[in-house]
Coordinates of C-alpha atoms and ligand atoms in Angstrom, one line a residue:
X1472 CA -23.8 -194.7 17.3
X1473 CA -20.1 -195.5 16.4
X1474 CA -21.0 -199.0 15.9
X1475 CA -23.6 -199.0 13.5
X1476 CA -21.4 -196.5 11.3
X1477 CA -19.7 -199.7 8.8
X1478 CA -23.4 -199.9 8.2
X1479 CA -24.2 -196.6 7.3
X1480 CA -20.8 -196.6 5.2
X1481 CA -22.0 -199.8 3.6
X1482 CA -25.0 -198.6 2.6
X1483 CA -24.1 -195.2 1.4
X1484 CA -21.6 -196.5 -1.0
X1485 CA -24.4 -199.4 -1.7
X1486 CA -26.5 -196.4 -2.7
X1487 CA -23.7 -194.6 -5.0
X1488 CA -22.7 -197.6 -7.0
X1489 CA -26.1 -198.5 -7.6
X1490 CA -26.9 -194.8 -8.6
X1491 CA -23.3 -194.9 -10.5
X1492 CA -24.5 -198.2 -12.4
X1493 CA -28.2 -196.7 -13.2
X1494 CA -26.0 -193.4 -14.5
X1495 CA -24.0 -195.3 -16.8
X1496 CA -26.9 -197.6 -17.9
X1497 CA -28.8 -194.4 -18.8
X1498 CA -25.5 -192.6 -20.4
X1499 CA -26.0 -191.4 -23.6
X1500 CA -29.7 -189.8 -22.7
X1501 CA -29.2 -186.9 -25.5
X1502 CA -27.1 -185.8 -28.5
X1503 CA -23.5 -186.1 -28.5
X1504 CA -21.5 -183.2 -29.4
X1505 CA -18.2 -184.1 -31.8
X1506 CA -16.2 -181.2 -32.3
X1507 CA -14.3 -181.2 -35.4
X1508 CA -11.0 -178.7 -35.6
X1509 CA -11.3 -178.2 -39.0
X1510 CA -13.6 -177.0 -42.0
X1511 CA -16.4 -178.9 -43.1
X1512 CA -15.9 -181.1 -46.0
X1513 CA -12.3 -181.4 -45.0
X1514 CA -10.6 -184.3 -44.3
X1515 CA -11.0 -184.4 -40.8
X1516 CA -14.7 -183.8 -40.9
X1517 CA -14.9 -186.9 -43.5
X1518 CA -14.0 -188.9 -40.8
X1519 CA -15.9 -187.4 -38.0
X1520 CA -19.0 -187.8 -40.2
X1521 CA -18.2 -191.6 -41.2
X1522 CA -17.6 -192.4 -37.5
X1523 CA -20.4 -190.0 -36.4
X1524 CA -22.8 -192.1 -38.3
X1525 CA -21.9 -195.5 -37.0
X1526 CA -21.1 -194.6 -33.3
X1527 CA -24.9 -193.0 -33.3
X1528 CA -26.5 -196.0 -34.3
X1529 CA -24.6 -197.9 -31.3
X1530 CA -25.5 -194.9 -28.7
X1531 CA -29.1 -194.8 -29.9
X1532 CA -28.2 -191.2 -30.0
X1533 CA -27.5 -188.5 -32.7
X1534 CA -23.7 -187.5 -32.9
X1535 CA -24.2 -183.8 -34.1
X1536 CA -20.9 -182.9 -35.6
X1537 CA -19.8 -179.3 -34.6
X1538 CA -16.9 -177.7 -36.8
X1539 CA -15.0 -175.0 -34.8
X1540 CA -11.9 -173.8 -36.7
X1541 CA -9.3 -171.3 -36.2
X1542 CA -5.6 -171.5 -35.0
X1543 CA -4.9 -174.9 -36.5
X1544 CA -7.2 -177.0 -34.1
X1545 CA -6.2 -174.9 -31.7
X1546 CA -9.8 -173.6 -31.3
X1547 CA -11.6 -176.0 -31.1
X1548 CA -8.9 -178.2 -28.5
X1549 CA -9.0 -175.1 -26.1
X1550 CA -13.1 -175.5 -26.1
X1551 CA -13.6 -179.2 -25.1
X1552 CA -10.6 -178.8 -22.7
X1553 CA -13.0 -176.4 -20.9
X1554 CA -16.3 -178.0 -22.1
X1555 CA -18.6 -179.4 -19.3
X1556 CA -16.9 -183.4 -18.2
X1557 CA -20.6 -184.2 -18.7
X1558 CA -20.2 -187.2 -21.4
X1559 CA -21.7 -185.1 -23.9
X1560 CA -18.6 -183.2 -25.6
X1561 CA -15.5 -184.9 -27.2
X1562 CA -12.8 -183.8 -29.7
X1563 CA -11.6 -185.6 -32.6
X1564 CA -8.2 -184.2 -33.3
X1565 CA -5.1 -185.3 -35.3
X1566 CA -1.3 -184.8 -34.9
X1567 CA -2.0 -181.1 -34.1
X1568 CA -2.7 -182.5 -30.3
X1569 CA 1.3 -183.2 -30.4
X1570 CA 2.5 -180.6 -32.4
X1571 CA 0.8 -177.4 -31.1
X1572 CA 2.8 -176.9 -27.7
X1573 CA 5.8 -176.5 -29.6
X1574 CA 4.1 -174.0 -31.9
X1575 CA 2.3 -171.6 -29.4
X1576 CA 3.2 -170.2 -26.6
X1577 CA 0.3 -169.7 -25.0
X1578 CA -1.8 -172.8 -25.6
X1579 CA -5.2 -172.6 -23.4
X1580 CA -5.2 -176.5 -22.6
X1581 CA -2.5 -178.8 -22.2
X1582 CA -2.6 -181.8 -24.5
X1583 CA -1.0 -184.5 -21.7
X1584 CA -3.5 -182.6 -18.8
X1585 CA -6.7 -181.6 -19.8
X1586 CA -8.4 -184.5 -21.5
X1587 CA -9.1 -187.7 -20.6
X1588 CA -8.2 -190.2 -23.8
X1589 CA -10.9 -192.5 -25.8
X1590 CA -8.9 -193.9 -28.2
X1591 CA -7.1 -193.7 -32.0
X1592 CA -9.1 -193.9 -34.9
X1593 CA -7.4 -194.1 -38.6
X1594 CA -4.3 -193.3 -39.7
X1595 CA -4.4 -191.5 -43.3
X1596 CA -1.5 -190.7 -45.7
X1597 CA -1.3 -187.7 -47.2
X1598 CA -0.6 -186.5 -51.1
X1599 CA 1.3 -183.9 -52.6
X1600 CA -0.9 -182.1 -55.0
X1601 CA -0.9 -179.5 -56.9
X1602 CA -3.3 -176.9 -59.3
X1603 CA -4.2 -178.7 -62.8
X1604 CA -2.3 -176.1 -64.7
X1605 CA 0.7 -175.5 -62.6
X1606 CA 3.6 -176.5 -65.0
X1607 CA 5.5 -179.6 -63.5
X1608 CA 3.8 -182.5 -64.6
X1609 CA 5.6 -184.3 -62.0
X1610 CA 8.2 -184.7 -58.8
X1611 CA 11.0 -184.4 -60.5
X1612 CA 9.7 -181.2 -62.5
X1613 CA 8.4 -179.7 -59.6
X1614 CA 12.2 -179.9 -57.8
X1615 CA 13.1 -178.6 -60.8
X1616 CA 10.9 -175.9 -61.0
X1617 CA 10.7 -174.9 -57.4
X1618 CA 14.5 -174.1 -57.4
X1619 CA 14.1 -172.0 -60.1
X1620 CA 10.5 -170.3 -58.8
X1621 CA 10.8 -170.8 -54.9
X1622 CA 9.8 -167.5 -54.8
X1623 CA 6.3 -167.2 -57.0
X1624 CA 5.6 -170.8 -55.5
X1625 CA 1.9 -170.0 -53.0
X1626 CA 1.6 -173.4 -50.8
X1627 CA -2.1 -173.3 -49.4
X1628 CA -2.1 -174.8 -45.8
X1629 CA -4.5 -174.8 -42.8
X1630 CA -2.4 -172.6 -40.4
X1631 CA -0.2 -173.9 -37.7
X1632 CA -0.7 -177.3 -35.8
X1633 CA -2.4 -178.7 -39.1
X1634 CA -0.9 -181.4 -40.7
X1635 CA -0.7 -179.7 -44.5
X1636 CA 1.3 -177.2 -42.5
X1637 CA 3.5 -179.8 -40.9
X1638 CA 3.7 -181.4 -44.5
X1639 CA 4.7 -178.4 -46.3
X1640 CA 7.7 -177.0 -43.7
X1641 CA 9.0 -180.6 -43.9
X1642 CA 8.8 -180.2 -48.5
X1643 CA 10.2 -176.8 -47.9
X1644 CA 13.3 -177.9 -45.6
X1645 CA 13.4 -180.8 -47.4
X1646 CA 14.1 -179.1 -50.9
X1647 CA 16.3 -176.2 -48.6
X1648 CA 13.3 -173.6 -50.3
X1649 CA 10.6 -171.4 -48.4
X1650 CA 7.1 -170.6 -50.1
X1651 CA 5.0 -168.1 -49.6
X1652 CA 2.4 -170.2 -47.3
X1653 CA -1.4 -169.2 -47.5
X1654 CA -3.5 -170.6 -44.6
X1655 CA -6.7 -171.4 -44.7
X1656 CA -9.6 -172.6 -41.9
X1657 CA -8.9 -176.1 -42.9
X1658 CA -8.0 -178.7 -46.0
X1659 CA -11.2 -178.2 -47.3
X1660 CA -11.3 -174.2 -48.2
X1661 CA -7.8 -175.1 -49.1
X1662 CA -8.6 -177.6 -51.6
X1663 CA -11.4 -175.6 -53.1
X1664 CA -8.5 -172.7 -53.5
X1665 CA -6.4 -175.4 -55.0
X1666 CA -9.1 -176.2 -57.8
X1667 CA -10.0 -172.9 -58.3
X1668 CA -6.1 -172.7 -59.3
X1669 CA -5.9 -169.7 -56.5
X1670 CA -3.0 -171.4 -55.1
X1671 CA -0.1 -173.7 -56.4
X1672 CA 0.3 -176.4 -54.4
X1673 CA -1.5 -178.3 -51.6
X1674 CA -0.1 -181.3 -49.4
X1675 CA -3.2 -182.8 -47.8
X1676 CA -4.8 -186.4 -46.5
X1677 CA -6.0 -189.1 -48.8
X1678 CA -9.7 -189.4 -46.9
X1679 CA -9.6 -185.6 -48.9
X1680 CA -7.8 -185.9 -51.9
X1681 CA -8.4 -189.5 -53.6
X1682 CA -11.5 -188.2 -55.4
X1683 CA -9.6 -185.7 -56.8
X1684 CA -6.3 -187.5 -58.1
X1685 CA -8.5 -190.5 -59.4
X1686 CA -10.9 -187.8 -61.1
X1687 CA -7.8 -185.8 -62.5
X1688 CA -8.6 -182.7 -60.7
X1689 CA -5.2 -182.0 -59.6
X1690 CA -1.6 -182.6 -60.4
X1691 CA -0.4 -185.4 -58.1
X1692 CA 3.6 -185.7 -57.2
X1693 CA 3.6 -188.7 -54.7
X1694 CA 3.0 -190.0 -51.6
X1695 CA 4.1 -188.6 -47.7
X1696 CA 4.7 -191.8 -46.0
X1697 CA 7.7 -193.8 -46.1
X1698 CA 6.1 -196.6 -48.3
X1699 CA 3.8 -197.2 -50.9
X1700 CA 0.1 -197.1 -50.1
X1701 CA -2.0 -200.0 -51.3
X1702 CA -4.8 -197.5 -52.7
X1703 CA -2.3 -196.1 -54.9
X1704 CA -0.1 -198.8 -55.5
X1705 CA 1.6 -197.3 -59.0
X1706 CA 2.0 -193.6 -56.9
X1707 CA 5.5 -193.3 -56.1
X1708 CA 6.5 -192.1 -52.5
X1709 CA 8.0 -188.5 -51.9
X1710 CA 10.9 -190.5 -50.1
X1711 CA 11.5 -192.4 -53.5
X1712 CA 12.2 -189.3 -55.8
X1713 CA 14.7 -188.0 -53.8
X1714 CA 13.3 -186.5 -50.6
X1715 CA 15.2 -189.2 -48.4
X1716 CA 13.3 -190.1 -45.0
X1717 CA 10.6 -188.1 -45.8
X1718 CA 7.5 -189.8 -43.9
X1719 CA 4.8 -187.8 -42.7
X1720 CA 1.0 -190.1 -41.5
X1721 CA -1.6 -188.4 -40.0
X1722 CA -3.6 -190.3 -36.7
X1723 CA -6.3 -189.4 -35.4
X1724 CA -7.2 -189.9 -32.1
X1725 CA -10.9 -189.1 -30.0
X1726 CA -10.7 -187.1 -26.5
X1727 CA -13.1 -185.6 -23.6
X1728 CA -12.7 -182.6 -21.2
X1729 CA -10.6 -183.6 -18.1
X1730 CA -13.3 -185.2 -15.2
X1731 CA -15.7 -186.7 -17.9
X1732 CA -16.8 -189.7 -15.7
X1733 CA -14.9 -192.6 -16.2
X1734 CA -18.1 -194.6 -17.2
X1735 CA -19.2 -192.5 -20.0
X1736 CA -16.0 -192.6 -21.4
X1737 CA -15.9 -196.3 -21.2
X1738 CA -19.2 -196.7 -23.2
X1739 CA -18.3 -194.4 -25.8
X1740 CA -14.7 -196.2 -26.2
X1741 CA -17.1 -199.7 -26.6
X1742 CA -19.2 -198.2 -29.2
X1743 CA -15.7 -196.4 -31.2
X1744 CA -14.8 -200.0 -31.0
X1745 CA -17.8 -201.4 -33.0
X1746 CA -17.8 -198.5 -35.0
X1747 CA -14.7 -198.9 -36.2
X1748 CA -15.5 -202.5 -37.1
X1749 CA -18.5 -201.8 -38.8
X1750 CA -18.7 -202.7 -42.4
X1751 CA -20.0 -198.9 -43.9
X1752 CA -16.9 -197.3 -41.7
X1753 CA -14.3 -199.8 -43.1
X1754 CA -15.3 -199.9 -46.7
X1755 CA -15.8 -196.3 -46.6
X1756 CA -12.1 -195.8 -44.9
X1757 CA -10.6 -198.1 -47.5
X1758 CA -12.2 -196.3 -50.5
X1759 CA -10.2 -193.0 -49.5
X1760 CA -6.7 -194.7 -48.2
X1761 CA -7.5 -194.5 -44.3
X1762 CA -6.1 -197.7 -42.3
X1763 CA -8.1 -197.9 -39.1
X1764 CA -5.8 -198.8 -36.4
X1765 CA -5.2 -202.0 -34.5
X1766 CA -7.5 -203.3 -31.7
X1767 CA -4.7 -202.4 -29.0
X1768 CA -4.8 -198.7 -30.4
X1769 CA -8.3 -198.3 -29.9
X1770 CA -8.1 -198.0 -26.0
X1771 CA -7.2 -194.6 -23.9
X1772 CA -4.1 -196.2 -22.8
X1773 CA -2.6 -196.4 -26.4
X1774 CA -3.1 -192.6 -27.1
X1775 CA -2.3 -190.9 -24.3
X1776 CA 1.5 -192.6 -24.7
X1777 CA 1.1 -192.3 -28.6
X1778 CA 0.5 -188.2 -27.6
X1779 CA 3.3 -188.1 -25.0
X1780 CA 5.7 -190.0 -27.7
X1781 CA 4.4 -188.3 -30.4
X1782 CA 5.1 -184.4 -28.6
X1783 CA 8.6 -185.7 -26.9
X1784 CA 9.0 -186.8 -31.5
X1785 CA 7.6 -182.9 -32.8
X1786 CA 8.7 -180.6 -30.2
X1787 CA 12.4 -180.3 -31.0
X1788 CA 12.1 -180.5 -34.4
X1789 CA 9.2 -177.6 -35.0
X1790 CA 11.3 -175.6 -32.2
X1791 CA 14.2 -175.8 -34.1
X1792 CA 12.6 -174.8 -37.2
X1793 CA 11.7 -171.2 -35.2
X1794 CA 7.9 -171.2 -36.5
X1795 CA 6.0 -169.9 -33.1
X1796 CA 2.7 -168.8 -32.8
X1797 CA 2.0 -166.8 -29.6
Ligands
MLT1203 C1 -8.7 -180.6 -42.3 O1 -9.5 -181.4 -41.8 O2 -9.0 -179.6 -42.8 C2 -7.2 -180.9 -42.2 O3 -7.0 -182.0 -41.3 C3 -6.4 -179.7 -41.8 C4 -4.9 -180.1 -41.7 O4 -4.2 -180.0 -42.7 O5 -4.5 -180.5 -40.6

């Protein structure tokens, strides 16, 4: 018997490569679940949907986008991290991945543990906005009037461990001023305050806000990130009118519960690659400021260390601020 076992063992793992290699050749066989930590509408869902569309067409299967908000992505990380590793559930989910262990204390996943990594998507700037009729017609004016009003100043935000929230504590200890902060269940509720002139002020991601500046909608101070953006060439950055180093992007990066086989994940990285090539996604991307990332980015590899860089970055900072969520 003991000699003919190398045969058996051959033939066994014979059997489960083939049946490995017919799994993978069948993977996607259904819809594909992309759960978005934010409100519809918002900025994050814009770039779900616009990547939803073109990574369906390359997995011959429907990407249903599923919004589940609350806790500032939060939510929604917690339910993929326990989702089924079945190839059917990822998360697309922003610099909240990084910030949110320094923020709660009792997170329900952990960011570096319980996912296994697809790849980075865009990066978007974001713009400092605020209601049509607020007074200050622009940076300046708003420093000015912020010291004098600090305290009738309501800046909307969508909780912590969302970026408009990261945004706004930097403004506030940038200008040494605290605001009366309003959450909302994502950029896009926010926004829709914002117009409705229910809140003052708004900092939030171009993919969400570029309609509105270019359409005059809103009151529009400057740009987050360190340097000019080429969509909005003539918009001065925050860093320029006085807020020095201020330089706030927002990534975005795709992710699947821990144990999702290692051959799903690899076909859905291929088709993120040739989705974020494709002609609709890049013109669309362009159109509202997003810069989709670099062909080295796009690979597991390149987000889990951007995550582990980007939380060894955040977590001393936000801790020192003293904002903690339980
Ligand atoms: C959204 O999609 O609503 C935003 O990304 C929320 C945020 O500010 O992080």
């Amino acid at each position: 018997m003991a000699t003919h076992r190398p045969l058996y063992v051959a033939i066994a793992t014979m059997t489960l490569t083939m049946a490995s290699a017919a799994m993978a050749a069948d993977y996607p066989s259904r819809p594909i679940t992309l759960v978005v930590p934010f409100a519809a509408g918002g900025p994050t869902d814009v770039v779900a949907r616009s990547l939803g569309a073109e990574l369906g067409k390359e997995l011959k299967q429907p990407i249903v986008v599923e919004n589940r908000t609350g806790a500032g992505g939060t939510v929604a990380a917690a339910h993929v991290a326990n989702a089924q590793p079945d190839g059917y559930t990822y998360l697309i989910h922003h610099n909240g991945m990084a910030t949110a262990p320094a923020l709660y204390s009792s997170l329900k996943y952990d960011p570096l543990k319980s996912f296994e990594y697809v790849g980075e998507v865009v990066d978007v700037p974001m713009t400092l906005l605020a209601r049509k009729d607020f007074p200050p017609n622009n940076m300046a004016e708003f420093i000015e009037y912020a010291k004098a009003n600090a305290d009738k100043i309501n800046l909307a935000n969508a909780g912590p461990g969302a970026v408009s929230q990261l945004c706004g504590s930097l403004l506030q200890q940038a200008l040494g001023l605290k605001f009366t902060t309003i959450p909302y269940q994502g950029t896009g509720p926010a926004m829709t305050a914002l117009l409705g002139s229910q809140v003052d002020v708004l900092c939030d991601q171009t993919t969400q806000t570029i309609p509105h500046i270019q359409a005059g909608n809103v009151k529009f101070y400057g740009v987050t990130t360190k340097d000019r953006i080429s969509k909005l060439p003539d918009a001065p950055t925050l860093n320029e009118q006085g807020l020095k180093d201020f330089d706030v992007k927002v990534w975005h990066g795709i992710y699947a519960p821990k144990g999702t086989p290692a051959q799903d994940v690899a076909v859905f990285n291929n088709a993120l690659k040739t989705a974020l090539n494709s002609p609709a996604f890049k013109q669309k991307m362009a159109d509202l400021g997003a810069e989709i990332v670099s062909e080295e980015r796009q690979t597991p590899e390149s987000l889990q260390n951007w995550v582990q860089s980007e939380i060894n970055k955040w977590t001393p900072v936000l801790k020192a601020e003293g904002i903690n969520v339980n």
